[in-house]
Amino acid sequence: MSTITVKVPDIGDFDAVEIIEVLVAEGDTVAVEDGLVSLESDKATMDVPSTAAGKITKLLVKVGDKVAQGDAVAEIEAEDAGDDAPDEPAEDSASAEADDATKTTDEQAAADEPEATAEEAADDDADGEPEEIQVTVPDIGDFDAVEIIEVLVAEGDSVEVEQGLVTLESDKATMDVPSTVAGTVVSLAVKTGDSVAQGDLVATVRTTGKTAPKPEKPAGDDKPAAKPAESKPPEKTESSAKPAPKPEPAKPADDTTRSKVPAHASPAVRKFARELGVSLAGVHGSGPKGRILKEDVQQHVKQVMQQGPSGGGASTVAAGSGLPAQPAVDFSKFGEIETIELARIRKLSSKHLHKSWLLIPHVTQFNDADVTDLEAFRQAEKDKHAAKLTMLPFLIKAVCHAIDKHPEFASSLTPDGESLVMKKYRHIGFAADTPNGLVVPVVKDVDRKGIVQIAAETAELAKKARDGKLGPGDMQGAVFSISSLGGIGGTAFTPIVNSPEVAILGVSRNEVKPVWNGSEFVPRTILPLSLSYDHRVIDGAAAARFVVYLSDLLSDYRRVVL
Ligand code: COA
């Protein structure tokens, strides 16, 4: 075991580059080439990779620090020093590789002998004569065969000095190749997907006279003239990348990319997004200066999974519904916000409710049931049995009888909408409010059970629901559902039919009210009922008959045993 100090490698013509992200923590185990920190200059974002496999013993930098080539980033207790010399072997090997890479690319650049470099243009251009300048890939550090991920201009476009022509991306860095002169793009030598190295021709630009400021070069350094770090950042906004009148239309691929601001993200995040197949163009960046973080990509994926692939914008359509998707609104513009992920049950129930609400043409029929006698009986009996008698088991049993009389309330439409499936079993669901959201447990074979047994089962199912212990079998097979909010309050509501059922009974809080009996007002206990139904299956008259019949049963519960 030996301690390796990982240093900032040759990062091209950049110094005092800011650390925008620290990708590891002390104690983390890393492999060779794992990114340790992300750096960002005006023109490039790049990761500093680990030169050794092992455990991070010390982080020597933090977010916001400025670093240059050779600055120490972290100390690593190397798993196996291998052939490395004990004294900072990683640095030595990295430097050696960097030198080799520079030499190779410099030699290559020299061999290519471009017709005119920016410096030559700067000299030659003093007389203002237009000239064709070849813009080549500048010194991009220890990178070769770097992919072009975006072409930012088209042939015929006017460009400014320092305006980005293409964006390159390696697995460690993204960077723009800026134009070294102001002028018109005469020809593009590359396209998206091409791999380039230092010195490769990117575009030919006919000058208008302005050239990039002459870089200060150390003696003996004959790197190409374009020095991104020594000049102002190109402003890749709509206006700076605007297409000038062109002799020919731009290629479609370029058209789709060149007019928008490229996503701002570190190479590690770009790689992560690529692995998930996520286009960063649609991801909202929550990092400094709108930079896209790994969490933003994760959040984006979650959002897409929940809303369907088209859920990202107001102009798109929600999958299958034919309705516009909910637009993403940045509420933080208006004040402080907190985003809380929905519980699993709420996610599932909200989808189901939305589907039911969209698929079913709902109508709600209201009625009041006089439950004075039933309530008196219930109060007298409620604590005398194995289970407490609330109104719910009486309602479940009465609904079962009402369905026997009106069997279409226990039916489902076939998916083609051509037939009704009539269900001969009598399983009744009831909505239960739980800390994690709404669930609908089901009491099976209500027609074969007495009130006390139904009371015991609803109490047990409600407890299981609140404890999150309902199994799938506890929530399946209902022919009709009841949603009772009587224990909470309210006068009436319009419940959503629990598709593929065709009706649901909403029950609100009973109240003692004065009722005219023909000769006087008498106090009666009135239970408000709200019957929502699928109008494709149930006519308004049938719904009114059902709810009146049910009210009569509740008014004189002896009818239930007939
Ligand atoms: N009017 C007046 N009081 C009522 C009532 C009504 N319609 N329904 C129930 N109550 C009373 C009960 O009798 C009980 O009072 P008591 O202890 O004095 O007898 C009290 O309210 C609490 O009853 P509760 O514990 O809710 O039992 P329940 O059997 O009536 O209901 C659930 C059980 C599981 C249905 C109920 O707890 C629940 O979760 N309801 C919410 C359903 C929901 O969220 N629906 C909305 C779907 S969109």
mmCIF file with all atom_site columns, C-alpha atoms and ligand atoms in Angstrom, residues 378 382 388 390 392 430-433 438 462 466 483-487 507-510 527, ligand 1:
data_model
loop_
_atom_site.group_PDB
_atom_site.id
_atom_site.type_symbol
_atom_site.label_atom_id
_atom_site.label_alt_id
_atom_site.label_comp_id
_atom_site.label_asym_id
_atom_site.label_entity_id
_atom_site.label_seq_id
_atom_site.pdbx_PDB_ins_code
_atom_site.Cartn_x
_atom_site.Cartn_y
_atom_site.Cartn_z
_atom_site.occupancy
_atom_site.B_iso_or_equiv
_atom_site.pdbx_formal_charge
_atom_site.auth_seq_id
_atom_site.auth_comp_id
_atom_site.auth_asym_id
_atom_site.auth_atom_id
_atom_site.pdbx_PDB_model_num
ATOM   1  C CA  . ARG A 1 378 ? -77.266 1.144  16.499 1.00 0.00 ? 378 ARG A CA  1
ATOM   2  C CA  . LYS A 1 382 ? -73.069 -0.737 19.244 1.00 0.00 ? 382 LYS A CA  1
ATOM   3  C CA  . LYS A 1 388 ? -68.201 -2.077 17.514 1.00 0.00 ? 388 LYS A CA  1
ATOM   4  C CA  . THR A 1 390 ? -70.655 1.830  13.343 1.00 0.00 ? 390 THR A CA  1
ATOM   5  C CA  . LEU A 1 392 ? -70.655 1.369  7.915  1.00 0.00 ? 392 LEU A CA  1
ATOM   6  C CA  . PHE A 1 430 ? -65.076 0.589  1.313  1.00 0.00 ? 430 PHE A CA  1
ATOM   7  C CA  . ALA A 1 431 ? -62.680 3.511  1.060  1.00 0.00 ? 431 ALA A CA  1
ATOM   8  C CA  . ALA A 1 432 ? -60.303 3.749  4.009  1.00 0.00 ? 432 ALA A CA  1
ATOM   9  C CA  . ASP A 1 433 ? -58.273 6.807  4.806  1.00 0.00 ? 433 ASP A CA  1
ATOM   10 C CA  . LEU A 1 438 ? -56.624 6.113  0.083  1.00 0.00 ? 438 LEU A CA  1
ATOM   11 C CA  . ALA A 1 462 ? -59.430 -0.779 8.268  1.00 0.00 ? 462 ALA A CA  1
ATOM   12 C CA  . ARG A 1 466 ? -53.784 1.918  8.408  1.00 0.00 ? 466 ARG A CA  1
ATOM   13 C CA  . SER A 1 483 ? -66.908 5.934  0.644  1.00 0.00 ? 483 SER A CA  1
ATOM   14 C CA  . SER A 1 484 ? -67.977 7.022  4.115  1.00 0.00 ? 484 SER A CA  1
ATOM   15 C CA  . LEU A 1 485 ? -66.842 10.402 5.358  1.00 0.00 ? 485 LEU A CA  1
ATOM   16 C CA  . GLY A 1 486 ? -69.528 10.428 8.055  1.00 0.00 ? 486 GLY A CA  1
ATOM   17 C CA  . GLY A 1 487 ? -66.988 10.059 10.833 1.00 0.00 ? 487 GLY A CA  1
ATOM   18 C CA  . VAL A 1 507 ? -71.951 8.852  2.760  1.00 0.00 ? 507 VAL A CA  1
ATOM   19 C CA  . SER A 1 508 ? -71.724 12.107 4.713  1.00 0.00 ? 508 SER A CA  1
ATOM   20 C CA  . ARG A 1 509 ? -72.328 12.911 8.351  1.00 0.00 ? 509 ARG A CA  1
ATOM   21 C CA  . ASN A 1 510 ? -75.824 12.363 9.678  1.00 0.00 ? 510 ASN A CA  1
ATOM   22 C CA  . LEU A 1 527 ? -78.032 10.669 6.529  1.00 0.00 ? 527 LEU A CA  1
HETATM 23 N N1  . COA B 2 .   ? -72.638 10.241 10.544 1.00 0.00 ? 1   COA B N1  1
HETATM 24 C C1  . COA B 2 .   ? -72.327 10.512 11.815 1.00 0.00 ? 1   COA B C1  1
HETATM 25 N N2  . COA B 2 .   ? -71.379 9.817  12.471 1.00 0.00 ? 1   COA B N2  1
HETATM 26 C C2  . COA B 2 .   ? -70.757 8.832  11.825 1.00 0.00 ? 1   COA B C2  1
HETATM 27 C C3  . COA B 2 .   ? -71.042 8.505  10.500 1.00 0.00 ? 1   COA B C3  1
HETATM 28 C C4  . COA B 2 .   ? -72.045 9.251  9.862  1.00 0.00 ? 1   COA B C4  1
HETATM 29 N N3  . COA B 2 .   ? -72.406 9.007  8.602  1.00 0.00 ? 1   COA B N3  1
HETATM 30 N N4  . COA B 2 .   ? -70.259 7.502  10.118 1.00 0.00 ? 1   COA B N4  1
HETATM 31 C C5  . COA B 2 .   ? -69.485 7.202  11.159 1.00 0.00 ? 1   COA B C5  1
HETATM 32 N N5  . COA B 2 .   ? -69.780 8.012  12.184 1.00 0.00 ? 1   COA B N5  1
HETATM 33 C C6  . COA B 2 .   ? -69.214 8.006  13.508 1.00 0.00 ? 1   COA B C6  1
HETATM 34 C C7  . COA B 2 .   ? -69.035 6.606  14.001 1.00 0.00 ? 1   COA B C7  1
HETATM 35 O O1  . COA B 2 .   ? -70.249 6.059  14.470 1.00 0.00 ? 1   COA B O1  1
HETATM 36 C C8  . COA B 2 .   ? -68.014 6.834  15.057 1.00 0.00 ? 1   COA B C8  1
HETATM 37 O O2  . COA B 2 .   ? -68.632 7.486  16.176 1.00 0.00 ? 1   COA B O2  1
HETATM 38 P P1  . COA B 2 .   ? -68.917 6.730  17.555 1.00 0.00 ? 1   COA B P1  1
HETATM 39 O O3  . COA B 2 .   ? -67.549 6.271  18.000 1.00 0.00 ? 1   COA B O3  1
HETATM 40 O O4  . COA B 2 .   ? -69.498 7.770  18.394 1.00 0.00 ? 1   COA B O4  1
HETATM 41 O O5  . COA B 2 .   ? -69.832 5.637  17.239 1.00 0.00 ? 1   COA B O5  1
HETATM 42 C C9  . COA B 2 .   ? -67.113 7.862  14.436 1.00 0.00 ? 1   COA B C9  1
HETATM 43 O O6  . COA B 2 .   ? -67.907 8.517  13.472 1.00 0.00 ? 1   COA B O6  1
HETATM 44 C C10 . COA B 2 .   ? -65.875 7.313  13.792 1.00 0.00 ? 1   COA B C10 1
HETATM 45 O O7  . COA B 2 .   ? -66.206 6.278  12.905 1.00 0.00 ? 1   COA B O7  1
HETATM 46 P P2  . COA B 2 .   ? -65.072 5.543  12.088 1.00 0.00 ? 1   COA B P2  1
HETATM 47 O O8  . COA B 2 .   ? -63.991 5.148  13.035 1.00 0.00 ? 1   COA B O8  1
HETATM 48 O O9  . COA B 2 .   ? -64.689 6.373  10.956 1.00 0.00 ? 1   COA B O9  1
HETATM 49 O O10 . COA B 2 .   ? -65.715 4.206  11.625 1.00 0.00 ? 1   COA B O10 1
HETATM 50 P P3  . COA B 2 .   ? -66.581 3.927  10.340 1.00 0.00 ? 1   COA B P3  1
HETATM 51 O O11 . COA B 2 .   ? -66.925 2.505  10.441 1.00 0.00 ? 1   COA B O11 1
HETATM 52 O O12 . COA B 2 .   ? -67.704 4.834  10.218 1.00 0.00 ? 1   COA B O12 1
HETATM 53 O O13 . COA B 2 .   ? -65.600 4.162  9.105  1.00 0.00 ? 1   COA B O13 1
HETATM 54 C C11 . COA B 2 .   ? -63.696 3.879  7.697  1.00 0.00 ? 1   COA B C11 1
HETATM 55 C C12 . COA B 2 .   ? -64.505 3.316  8.871  1.00 0.00 ? 1   COA B C12 1
HETATM 56 C C13 . COA B 2 .   ? -62.499 2.994  7.496  1.00 0.00 ? 1   COA B C13 1
HETATM 57 C C14 . COA B 2 .   ? -64.568 3.879  6.473  1.00 0.00 ? 1   COA B C14 1
HETATM 58 C C15 . COA B 2 .   ? -63.324 5.317  8.040  1.00 0.00 ? 1   COA B C15 1
HETATM 59 O O14 . COA B 2 .   ? -62.525 5.329  9.205  1.00 0.00 ? 1   COA B O14 1
HETATM 60 C C16 . COA B 2 .   ? -62.579 6.022  6.961  1.00 0.00 ? 1   COA B C16 1
HETATM 61 O O15 . COA B 2 .   ? -61.411 5.795  6.710  1.00 0.00 ? 1   COA B O15 1
HETATM 62 N N6  . COA B 2 .   ? -63.295 6.925  6.302  1.00 0.00 ? 1   COA B N6  1
HETATM 63 C C17 . COA B 2 .   ? -62.697 7.760  5.269  1.00 0.00 ? 1   COA B C17 1
HETATM 64 C C18 . COA B 2 .   ? -63.051 7.232  3.901  1.00 0.00 ? 1   COA B C18 1
HETATM 65 C C19 . COA B 2 .   ? -62.514 8.163  2.868  1.00 0.00 ? 1   COA B C19 1
HETATM 66 O O16 . COA B 2 .   ? -61.431 8.703  2.995  1.00 0.00 ? 1   COA B O16 1
HETATM 67 N N7  . COA B 2 .   ? -63.286 8.382  1.825  1.00 0.00 ? 1   COA B N7  1
HETATM 68 C C20 . COA B 2 .   ? -62.949 9.350  0.839  1.00 0.00 ? 1   COA B C20 1
HETATM 69 C C21 . COA B 2 .   ? -62.719 8.690  -0.433 1.00 0.00 ? 1   COA B C21 1
HETATM 70 S S1  . COA B 2 .   ? -62.597 9.911  -1.694 1.00 0.00 ? 1   COA B S1  1
#
